Coordinates of C-alpha atoms in Angstrom, one line a residue:
X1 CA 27.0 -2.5 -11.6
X2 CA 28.6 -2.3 -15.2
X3 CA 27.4 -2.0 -18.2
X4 CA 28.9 -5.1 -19.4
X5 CA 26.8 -7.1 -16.3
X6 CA 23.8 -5.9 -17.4
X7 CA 21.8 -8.4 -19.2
X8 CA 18.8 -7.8 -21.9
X9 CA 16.6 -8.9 -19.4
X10 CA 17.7 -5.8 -17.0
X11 CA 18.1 -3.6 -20.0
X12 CA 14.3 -4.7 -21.6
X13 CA 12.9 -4.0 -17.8
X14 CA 11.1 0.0 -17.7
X15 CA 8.5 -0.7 -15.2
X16 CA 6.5 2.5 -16.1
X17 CA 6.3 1.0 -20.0
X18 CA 5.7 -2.5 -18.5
X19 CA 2.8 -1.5 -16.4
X20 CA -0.4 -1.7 -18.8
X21 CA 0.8 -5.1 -18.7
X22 CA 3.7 -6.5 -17.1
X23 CA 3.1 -10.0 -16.2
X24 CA 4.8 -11.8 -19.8
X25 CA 7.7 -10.2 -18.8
X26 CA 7.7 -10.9 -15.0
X27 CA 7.1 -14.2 -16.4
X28 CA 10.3 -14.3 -18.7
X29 CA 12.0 -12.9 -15.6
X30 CA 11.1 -15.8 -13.6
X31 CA 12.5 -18.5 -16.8
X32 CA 15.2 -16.5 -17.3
X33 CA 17.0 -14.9 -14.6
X34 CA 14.8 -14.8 -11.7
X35 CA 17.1 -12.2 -10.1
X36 CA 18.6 -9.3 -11.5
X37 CA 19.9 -5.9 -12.4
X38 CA 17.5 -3.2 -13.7
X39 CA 19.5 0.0 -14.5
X40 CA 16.5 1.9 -15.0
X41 CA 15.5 2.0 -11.2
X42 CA 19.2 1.5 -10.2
X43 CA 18.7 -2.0 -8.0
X44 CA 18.2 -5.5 -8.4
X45 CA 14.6 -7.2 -9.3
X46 CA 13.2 -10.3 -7.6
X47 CA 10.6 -11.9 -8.9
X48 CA 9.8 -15.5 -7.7
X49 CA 8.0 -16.1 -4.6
X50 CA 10.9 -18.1 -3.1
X51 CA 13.2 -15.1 -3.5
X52 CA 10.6 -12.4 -2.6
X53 CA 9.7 -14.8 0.9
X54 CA 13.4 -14.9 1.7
X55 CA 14.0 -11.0 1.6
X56 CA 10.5 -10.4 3.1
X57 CA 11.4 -12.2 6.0
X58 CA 14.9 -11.1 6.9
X59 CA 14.7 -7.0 7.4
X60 CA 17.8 -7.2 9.1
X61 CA 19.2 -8.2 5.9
X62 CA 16.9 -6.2 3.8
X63 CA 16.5 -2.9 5.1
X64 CA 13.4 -0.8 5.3
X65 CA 15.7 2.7 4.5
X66 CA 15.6 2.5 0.8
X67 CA 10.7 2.6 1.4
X68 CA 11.7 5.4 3.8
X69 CA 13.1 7.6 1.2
X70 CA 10.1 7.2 -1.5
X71 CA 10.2 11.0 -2.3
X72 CA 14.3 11.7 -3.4
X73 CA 12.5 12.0 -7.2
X74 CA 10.1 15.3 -6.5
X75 CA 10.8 18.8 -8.1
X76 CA 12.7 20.7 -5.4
X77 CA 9.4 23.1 -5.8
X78 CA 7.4 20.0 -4.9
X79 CA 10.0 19.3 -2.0
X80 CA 10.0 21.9 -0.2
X81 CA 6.6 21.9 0.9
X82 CA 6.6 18.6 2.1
X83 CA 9.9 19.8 4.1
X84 CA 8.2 22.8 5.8
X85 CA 5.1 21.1 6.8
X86 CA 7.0 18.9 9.4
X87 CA 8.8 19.6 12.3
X88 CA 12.5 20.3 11.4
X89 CA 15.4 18.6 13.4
X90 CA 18.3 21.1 15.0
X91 CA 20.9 20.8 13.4
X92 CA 22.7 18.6 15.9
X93 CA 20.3 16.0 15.8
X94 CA 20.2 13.2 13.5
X95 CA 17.6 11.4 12.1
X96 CA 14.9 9.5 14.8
X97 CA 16.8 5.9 14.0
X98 CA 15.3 3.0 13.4
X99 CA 15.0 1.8 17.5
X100 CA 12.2 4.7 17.4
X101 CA 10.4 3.3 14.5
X102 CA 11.0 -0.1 16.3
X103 CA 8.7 1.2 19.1
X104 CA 6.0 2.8 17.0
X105 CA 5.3 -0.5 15.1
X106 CA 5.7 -2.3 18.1
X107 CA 3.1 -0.1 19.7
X108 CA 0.9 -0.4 16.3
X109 CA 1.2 -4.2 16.7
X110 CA -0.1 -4.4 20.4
X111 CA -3.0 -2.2 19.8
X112 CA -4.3 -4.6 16.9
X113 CA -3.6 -7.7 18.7
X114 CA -5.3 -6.1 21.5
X115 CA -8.2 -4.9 19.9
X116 CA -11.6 -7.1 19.4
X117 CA -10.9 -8.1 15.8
X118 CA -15.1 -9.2 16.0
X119 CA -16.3 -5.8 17.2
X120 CA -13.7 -4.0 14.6
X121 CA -15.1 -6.4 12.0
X122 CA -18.7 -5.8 12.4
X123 CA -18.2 -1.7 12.9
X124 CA -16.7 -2.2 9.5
X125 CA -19.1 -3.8 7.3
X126 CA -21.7 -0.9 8.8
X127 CA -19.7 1.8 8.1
X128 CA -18.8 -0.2 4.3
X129 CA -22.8 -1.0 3.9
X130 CA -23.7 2.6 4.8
X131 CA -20.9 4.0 2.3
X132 CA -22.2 1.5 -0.8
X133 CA -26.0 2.3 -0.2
X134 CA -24.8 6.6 -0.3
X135 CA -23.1 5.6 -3.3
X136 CA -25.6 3.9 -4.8
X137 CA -28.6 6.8 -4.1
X138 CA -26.2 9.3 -5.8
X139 CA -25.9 7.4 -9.5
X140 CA -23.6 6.2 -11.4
X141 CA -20.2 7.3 -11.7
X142 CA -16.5 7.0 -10.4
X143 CA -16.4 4.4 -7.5
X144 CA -13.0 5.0 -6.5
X145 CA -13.1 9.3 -5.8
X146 CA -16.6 8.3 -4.0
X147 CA -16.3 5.5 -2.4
X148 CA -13.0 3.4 -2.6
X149 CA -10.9 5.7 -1.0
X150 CA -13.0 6.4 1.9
X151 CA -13.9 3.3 2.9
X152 CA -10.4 2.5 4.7
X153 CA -10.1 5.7 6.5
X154 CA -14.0 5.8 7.9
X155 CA -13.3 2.1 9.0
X156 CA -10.3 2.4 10.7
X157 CA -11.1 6.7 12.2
X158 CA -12.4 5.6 15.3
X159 CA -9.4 3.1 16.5
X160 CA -6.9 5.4 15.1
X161 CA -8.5 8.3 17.7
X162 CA -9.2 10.2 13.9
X163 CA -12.3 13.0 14.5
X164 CA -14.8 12.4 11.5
X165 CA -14.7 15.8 10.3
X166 CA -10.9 15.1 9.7
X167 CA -11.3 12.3 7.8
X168 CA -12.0 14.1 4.4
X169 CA -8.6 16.1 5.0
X170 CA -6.6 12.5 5.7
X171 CA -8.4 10.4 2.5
X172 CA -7.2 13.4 0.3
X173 CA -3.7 14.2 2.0
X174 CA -2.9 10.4 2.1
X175 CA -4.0 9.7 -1.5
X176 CA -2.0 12.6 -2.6
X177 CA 1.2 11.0 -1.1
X178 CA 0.6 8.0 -3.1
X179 CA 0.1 9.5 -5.8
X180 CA 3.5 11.5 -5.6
X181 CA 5.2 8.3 -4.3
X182 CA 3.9 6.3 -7.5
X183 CA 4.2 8.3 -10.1
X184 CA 6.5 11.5 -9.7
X185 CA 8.3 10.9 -12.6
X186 CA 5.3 11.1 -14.7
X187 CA 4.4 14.4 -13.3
X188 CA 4.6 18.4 -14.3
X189 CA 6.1 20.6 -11.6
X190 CA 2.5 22.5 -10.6
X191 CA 1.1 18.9 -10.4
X192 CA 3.6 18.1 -8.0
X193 CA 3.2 21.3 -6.0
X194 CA -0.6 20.9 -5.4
X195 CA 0.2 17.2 -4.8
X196 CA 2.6 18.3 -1.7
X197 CA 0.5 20.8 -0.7
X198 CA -2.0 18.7 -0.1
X199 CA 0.4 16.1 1.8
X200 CA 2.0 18.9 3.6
X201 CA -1.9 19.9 5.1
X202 CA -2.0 16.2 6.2
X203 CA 1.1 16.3 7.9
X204 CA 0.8 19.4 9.9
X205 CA -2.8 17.3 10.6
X206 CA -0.9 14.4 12.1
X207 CA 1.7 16.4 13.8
X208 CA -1.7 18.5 15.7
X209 CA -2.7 14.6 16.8
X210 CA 0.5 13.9 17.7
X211 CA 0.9 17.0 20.1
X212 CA -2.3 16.7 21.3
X213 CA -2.6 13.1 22.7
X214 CA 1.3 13.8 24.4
X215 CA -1.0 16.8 26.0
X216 CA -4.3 14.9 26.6
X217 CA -3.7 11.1 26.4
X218 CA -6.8 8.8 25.2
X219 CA -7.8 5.2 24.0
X220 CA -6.6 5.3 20.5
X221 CA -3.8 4.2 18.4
X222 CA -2.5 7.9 18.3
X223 CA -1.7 8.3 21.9
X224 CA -0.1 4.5 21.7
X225 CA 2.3 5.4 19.2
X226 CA 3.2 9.2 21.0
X227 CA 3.8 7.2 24.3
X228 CA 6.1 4.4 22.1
X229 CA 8.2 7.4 21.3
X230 CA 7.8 9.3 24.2
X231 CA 11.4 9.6 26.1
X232 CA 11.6 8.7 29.8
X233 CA 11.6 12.5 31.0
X234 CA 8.0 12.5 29.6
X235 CA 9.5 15.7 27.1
X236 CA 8.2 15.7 23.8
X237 CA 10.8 16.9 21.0
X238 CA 11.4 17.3 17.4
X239 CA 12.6 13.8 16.7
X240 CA 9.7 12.1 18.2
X241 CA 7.1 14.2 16.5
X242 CA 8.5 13.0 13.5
X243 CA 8.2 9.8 14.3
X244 CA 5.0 10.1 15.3
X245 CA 4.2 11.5 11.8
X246 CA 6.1 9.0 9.8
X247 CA 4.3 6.3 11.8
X248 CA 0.5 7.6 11.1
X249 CA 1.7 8.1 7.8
X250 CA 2.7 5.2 7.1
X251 CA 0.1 3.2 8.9
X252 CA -2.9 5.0 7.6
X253 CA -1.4 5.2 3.8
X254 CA -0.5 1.1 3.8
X255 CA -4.3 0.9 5.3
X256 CA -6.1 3.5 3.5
X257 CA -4.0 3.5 0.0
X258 CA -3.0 -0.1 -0.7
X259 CA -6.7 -1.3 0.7
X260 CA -8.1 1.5 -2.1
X261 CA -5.8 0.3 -4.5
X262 CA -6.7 -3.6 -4.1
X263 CA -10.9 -2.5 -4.1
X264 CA -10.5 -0.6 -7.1
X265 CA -8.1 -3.7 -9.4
X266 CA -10.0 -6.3 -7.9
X267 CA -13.6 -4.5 -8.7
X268 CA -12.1 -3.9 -12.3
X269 CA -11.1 -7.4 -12.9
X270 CA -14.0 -8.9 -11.5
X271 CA -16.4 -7.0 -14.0
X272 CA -14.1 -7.9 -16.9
X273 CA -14.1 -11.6 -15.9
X274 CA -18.4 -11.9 -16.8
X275 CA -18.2 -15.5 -15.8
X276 CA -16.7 -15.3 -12.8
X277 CA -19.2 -12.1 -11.6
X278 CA -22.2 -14.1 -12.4
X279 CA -20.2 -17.0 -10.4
X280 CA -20.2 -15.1 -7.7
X281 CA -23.9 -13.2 -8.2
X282 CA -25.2 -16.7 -7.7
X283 CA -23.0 -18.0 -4.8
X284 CA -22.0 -15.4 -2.5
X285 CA -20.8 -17.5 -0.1
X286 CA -17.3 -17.7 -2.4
X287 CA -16.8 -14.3 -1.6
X288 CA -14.0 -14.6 0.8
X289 CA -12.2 -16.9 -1.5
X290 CA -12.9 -14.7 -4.5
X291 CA -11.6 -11.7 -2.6
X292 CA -7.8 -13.8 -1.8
X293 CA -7.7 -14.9 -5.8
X294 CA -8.9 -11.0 -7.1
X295 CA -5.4 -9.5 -4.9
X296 CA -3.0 -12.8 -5.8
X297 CA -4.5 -12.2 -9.2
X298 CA -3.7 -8.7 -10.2
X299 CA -1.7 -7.2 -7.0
X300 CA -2.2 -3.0 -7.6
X301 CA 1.5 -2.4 -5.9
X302 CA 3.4 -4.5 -8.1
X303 CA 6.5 -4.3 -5.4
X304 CA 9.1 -2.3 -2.8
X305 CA 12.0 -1.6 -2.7
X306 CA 14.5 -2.6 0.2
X307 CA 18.3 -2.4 0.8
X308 CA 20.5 -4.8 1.9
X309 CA 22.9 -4.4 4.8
X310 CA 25.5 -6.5 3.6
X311 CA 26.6 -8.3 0.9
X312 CA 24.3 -11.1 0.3
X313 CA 23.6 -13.9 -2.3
X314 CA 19.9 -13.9 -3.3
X315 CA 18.7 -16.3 -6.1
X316 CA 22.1 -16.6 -8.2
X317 CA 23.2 -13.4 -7.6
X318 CA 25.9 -12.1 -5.3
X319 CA 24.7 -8.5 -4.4
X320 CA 26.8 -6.1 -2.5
X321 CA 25.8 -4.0 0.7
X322 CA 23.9 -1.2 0.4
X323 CA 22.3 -2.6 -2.9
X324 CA 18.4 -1.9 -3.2
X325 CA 16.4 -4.5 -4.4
X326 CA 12.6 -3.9 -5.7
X327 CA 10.8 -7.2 -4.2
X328 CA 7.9 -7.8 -6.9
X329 CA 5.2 -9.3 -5.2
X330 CA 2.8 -9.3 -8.1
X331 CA 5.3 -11.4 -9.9
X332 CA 5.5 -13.6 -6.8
X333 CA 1.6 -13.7 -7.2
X334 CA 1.9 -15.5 -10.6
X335 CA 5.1 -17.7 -9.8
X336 CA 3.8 -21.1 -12.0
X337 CA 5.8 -23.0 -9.4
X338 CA 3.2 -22.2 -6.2
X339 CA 0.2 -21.5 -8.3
X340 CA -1.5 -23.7 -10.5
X341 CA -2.9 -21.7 -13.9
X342 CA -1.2 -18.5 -12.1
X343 CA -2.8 -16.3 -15.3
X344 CA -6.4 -17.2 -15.1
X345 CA -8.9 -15.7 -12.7
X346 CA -10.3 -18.6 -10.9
X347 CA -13.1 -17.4 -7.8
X348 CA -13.0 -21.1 -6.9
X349 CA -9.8 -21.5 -6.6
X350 CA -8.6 -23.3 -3.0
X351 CA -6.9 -20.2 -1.4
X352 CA -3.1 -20.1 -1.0
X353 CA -0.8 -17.8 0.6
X354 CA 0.5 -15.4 -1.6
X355 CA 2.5 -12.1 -1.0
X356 CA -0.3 -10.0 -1.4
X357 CA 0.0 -8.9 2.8
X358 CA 3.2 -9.2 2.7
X359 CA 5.5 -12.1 4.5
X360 CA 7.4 -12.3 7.9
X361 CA 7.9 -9.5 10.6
X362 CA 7.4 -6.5 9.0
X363 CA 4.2 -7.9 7.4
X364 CA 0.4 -6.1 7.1
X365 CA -0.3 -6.0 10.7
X366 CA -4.3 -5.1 9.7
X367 CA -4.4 -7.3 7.4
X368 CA -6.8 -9.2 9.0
X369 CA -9.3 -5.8 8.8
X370 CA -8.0 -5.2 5.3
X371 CA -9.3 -8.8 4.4
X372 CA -12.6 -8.4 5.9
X373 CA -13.0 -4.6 4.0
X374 CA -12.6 -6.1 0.2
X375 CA -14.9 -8.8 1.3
X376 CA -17.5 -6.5 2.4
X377 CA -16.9 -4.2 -0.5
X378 CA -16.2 -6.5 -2.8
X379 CA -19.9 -9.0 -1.4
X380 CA -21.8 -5.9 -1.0
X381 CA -21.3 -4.1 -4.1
X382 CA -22.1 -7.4 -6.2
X383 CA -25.1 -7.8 -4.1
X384 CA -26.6 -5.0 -3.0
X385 CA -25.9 -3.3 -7.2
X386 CA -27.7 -6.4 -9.4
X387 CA -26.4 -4.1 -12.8
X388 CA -22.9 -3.1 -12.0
X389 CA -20.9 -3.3 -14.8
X390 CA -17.9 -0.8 -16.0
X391 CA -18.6 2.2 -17.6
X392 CA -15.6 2.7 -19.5
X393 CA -11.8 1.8 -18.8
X394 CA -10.0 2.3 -15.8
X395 CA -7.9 5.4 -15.6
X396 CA -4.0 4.7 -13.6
X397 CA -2.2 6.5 -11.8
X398 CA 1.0 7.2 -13.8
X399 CA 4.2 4.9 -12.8
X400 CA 5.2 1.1 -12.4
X401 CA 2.2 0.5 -10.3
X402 CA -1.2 -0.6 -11.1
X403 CA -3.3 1.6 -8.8
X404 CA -7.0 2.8 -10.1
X405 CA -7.2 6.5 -10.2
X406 CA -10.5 6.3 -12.2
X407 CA -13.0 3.7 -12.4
X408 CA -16.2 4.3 -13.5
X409 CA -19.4 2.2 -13.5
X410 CA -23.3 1.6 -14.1
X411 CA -26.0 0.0 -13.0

């Protein structure tokens, strides 16, 4: 786009200044031009829910290619570890293709549907209760390194097929990978090599799984997604290792990392909203309802990006093919035309459906489990800690996003 056709709106909009607070602006966006060109991430900004549910639900349309690229910004240093530690393609091979991932999700989205949602849920809140009364013997201090970012990995180990003494080496390699995808920019080089270093370890992890289900098949998620892949002459190459590897990756760090991220924002805003902690200190039954208004509320992964196929008109804007677009769903979250009072907390409010999960085919296919987590979490913390309040401010991950790296508390 020229310079000439980018407006102040586009020119005013530097997520990573914007993210202390961005939701006056996102708001400005929505009166003003609720679709348009931000030259500092190179691609177009949606921000109403209409316009975020329309590209959500066509991924035909709006491609998933420019989310499967997230790491194009990392130091070449930083780069080159994450290269090494996969499989590498000969050199007459291209890239798995999208039919592959086709497979793998498909594979993902059997398993859940198969699974016994009940049974998951109740595992769940034992391994979240267990978790929250460690947590609570060793003292005050930094819920989200001690307890937050386990809690999505120990739930979901055992339908995964993930050993429990590997789960410590996927909370850290998976976090890491956020935290490169989030805020890279914002990084030294040395940060970003121990940051790859530790994502590289987590992929040669995956890639072990991988080759050992293919070897020794069993009645987990794994060994689904390596048969998805598998070709019909039962050989297992390059090309659907990786796969299998972007897959877990993928699945565990939209389970593990965006589930961390909403406990930790929704924790943080709930102690800073007093009223609505006692609200829900006194009436615990409002807790699944509190949990829905805490993510619509202040969503931690403010948006993605995607990349049309074509040209395409979204909103008022004509946008050409191979365009990306970052699809804010936090602005979506606060659109004053779905959501009554969109900028006040509200526990009580009557829940709607907002973008939190995601919308159409390619949305949160745990989200169900995800849901039941932050309630447990969310419920048992409040109940189970009469005195929890915050210790101090919350510490952020540098970048657009609002993900917790810090937050500590007191009781």
């Amino acid at each position: 786009m020229t310079a000439s056709a980018v407006g102040s709106l586009g020119e005013d909009y530097r997520p990573n200044e914007l993210s202390a607070d961005p939701y006056p602006f996102y708001a400005r966006a929505r009166r003003e031009e609720p679709v348009f060109y931000g030259p500092a991430i190179d691609a177009y900004v949606a921000t109403t829910f209409q316009d975020v549910r329309t590209v959500l639900a066509d991924p035909e349309t709006y491609s998933l290619a420019a989310v499967l690229r997230p790491l194009e910004q990392l130091a070449p240093e930083a780069r080159a570890e994450i290269d090494g530690s996969v499989p590498v393609l000969p050199a007459d091979h291209g890239d798995p293709g999208d039919e592959a991932r086709r497979r793998a999700a498909e594979a993902t989205r059997i398993a859940f549907a198969r699974s016994d949602v009940d049974v998951q849920a109740e595992h769940l809140r034992s391994v979240v209760y267990t978790l929250i009364d460690r947590f609570l013997m060793d003292g005050p201090g930094d819920v989200m390194s001690r307890l937050a970012r386990a809690l999505p990995v120990y739930g979901k180990a055992k339908t995964l097929g993930i050993e429990p003494e590997d789960v410590p080496a996927v909370v850290e390699g998976s976090y890491s990978l956020t935290y490169l995808m989030s805020g890279a920019n914002s990084l030294g080089i040395d940060q970003q090599v121990q940051a790859a270093r530790r994502v590289a370890a987590y992929q040669r992890l995956l890639d072990r799984y991988a080759q050992s289900r293919h070897a020794e098949p069993r009645d987990d998620l794994v060994t689904a997604i390596v048969a998805a892949v598998t070709p019909q002459d039962g050989s297992f190459p390059v090309a659907a290792r990786r796969t299998v590897i972007e897959s877990l990756t993928g699945l565990i760090g939209a389970g593990q990392n965006t589930t961390t991220a909403m406990i930790g924002t929704a924790l943080w805003q709930l102690l800073s909203h007093p009223r609505q902690l006692e609200l829900l200190r006194q009436r615990p039954e409002l807790t699944p309802g509190a949990v829905e208004e805490l993510t619509r509320f202040d969503m931690p992964l403010q948006g993605l990006f995607r990349q049309t196929t074509r040209p395409v008109r979204l909103g008022d804007k004509d946008i050409p093919s191979g365009a990306r677009i970052m699809v804010l769903f936090a602005s979506a979250n606060r659109d004053e035309k779905v959501f009554d009072r969109p900028d006040e907390l509200d526990i009580t409010r009557k829940p709607k459906r907002h973008m939190s999960y995601g919308h159409g085919p390619r949305s949160c296919v745990g989200s169900y489990l995800a849901r039941q987590l932050l309630q447990y979490t969310i419920g048992g913390l409040v109940t189970r800690i009469p005195g929890l309040e915050l210790a101090g401010p919350p510490e952020f991950v540098p970048g657009m996003h609002r993900i917790i790296h810090r937050l500590d508390v007191r009781w």
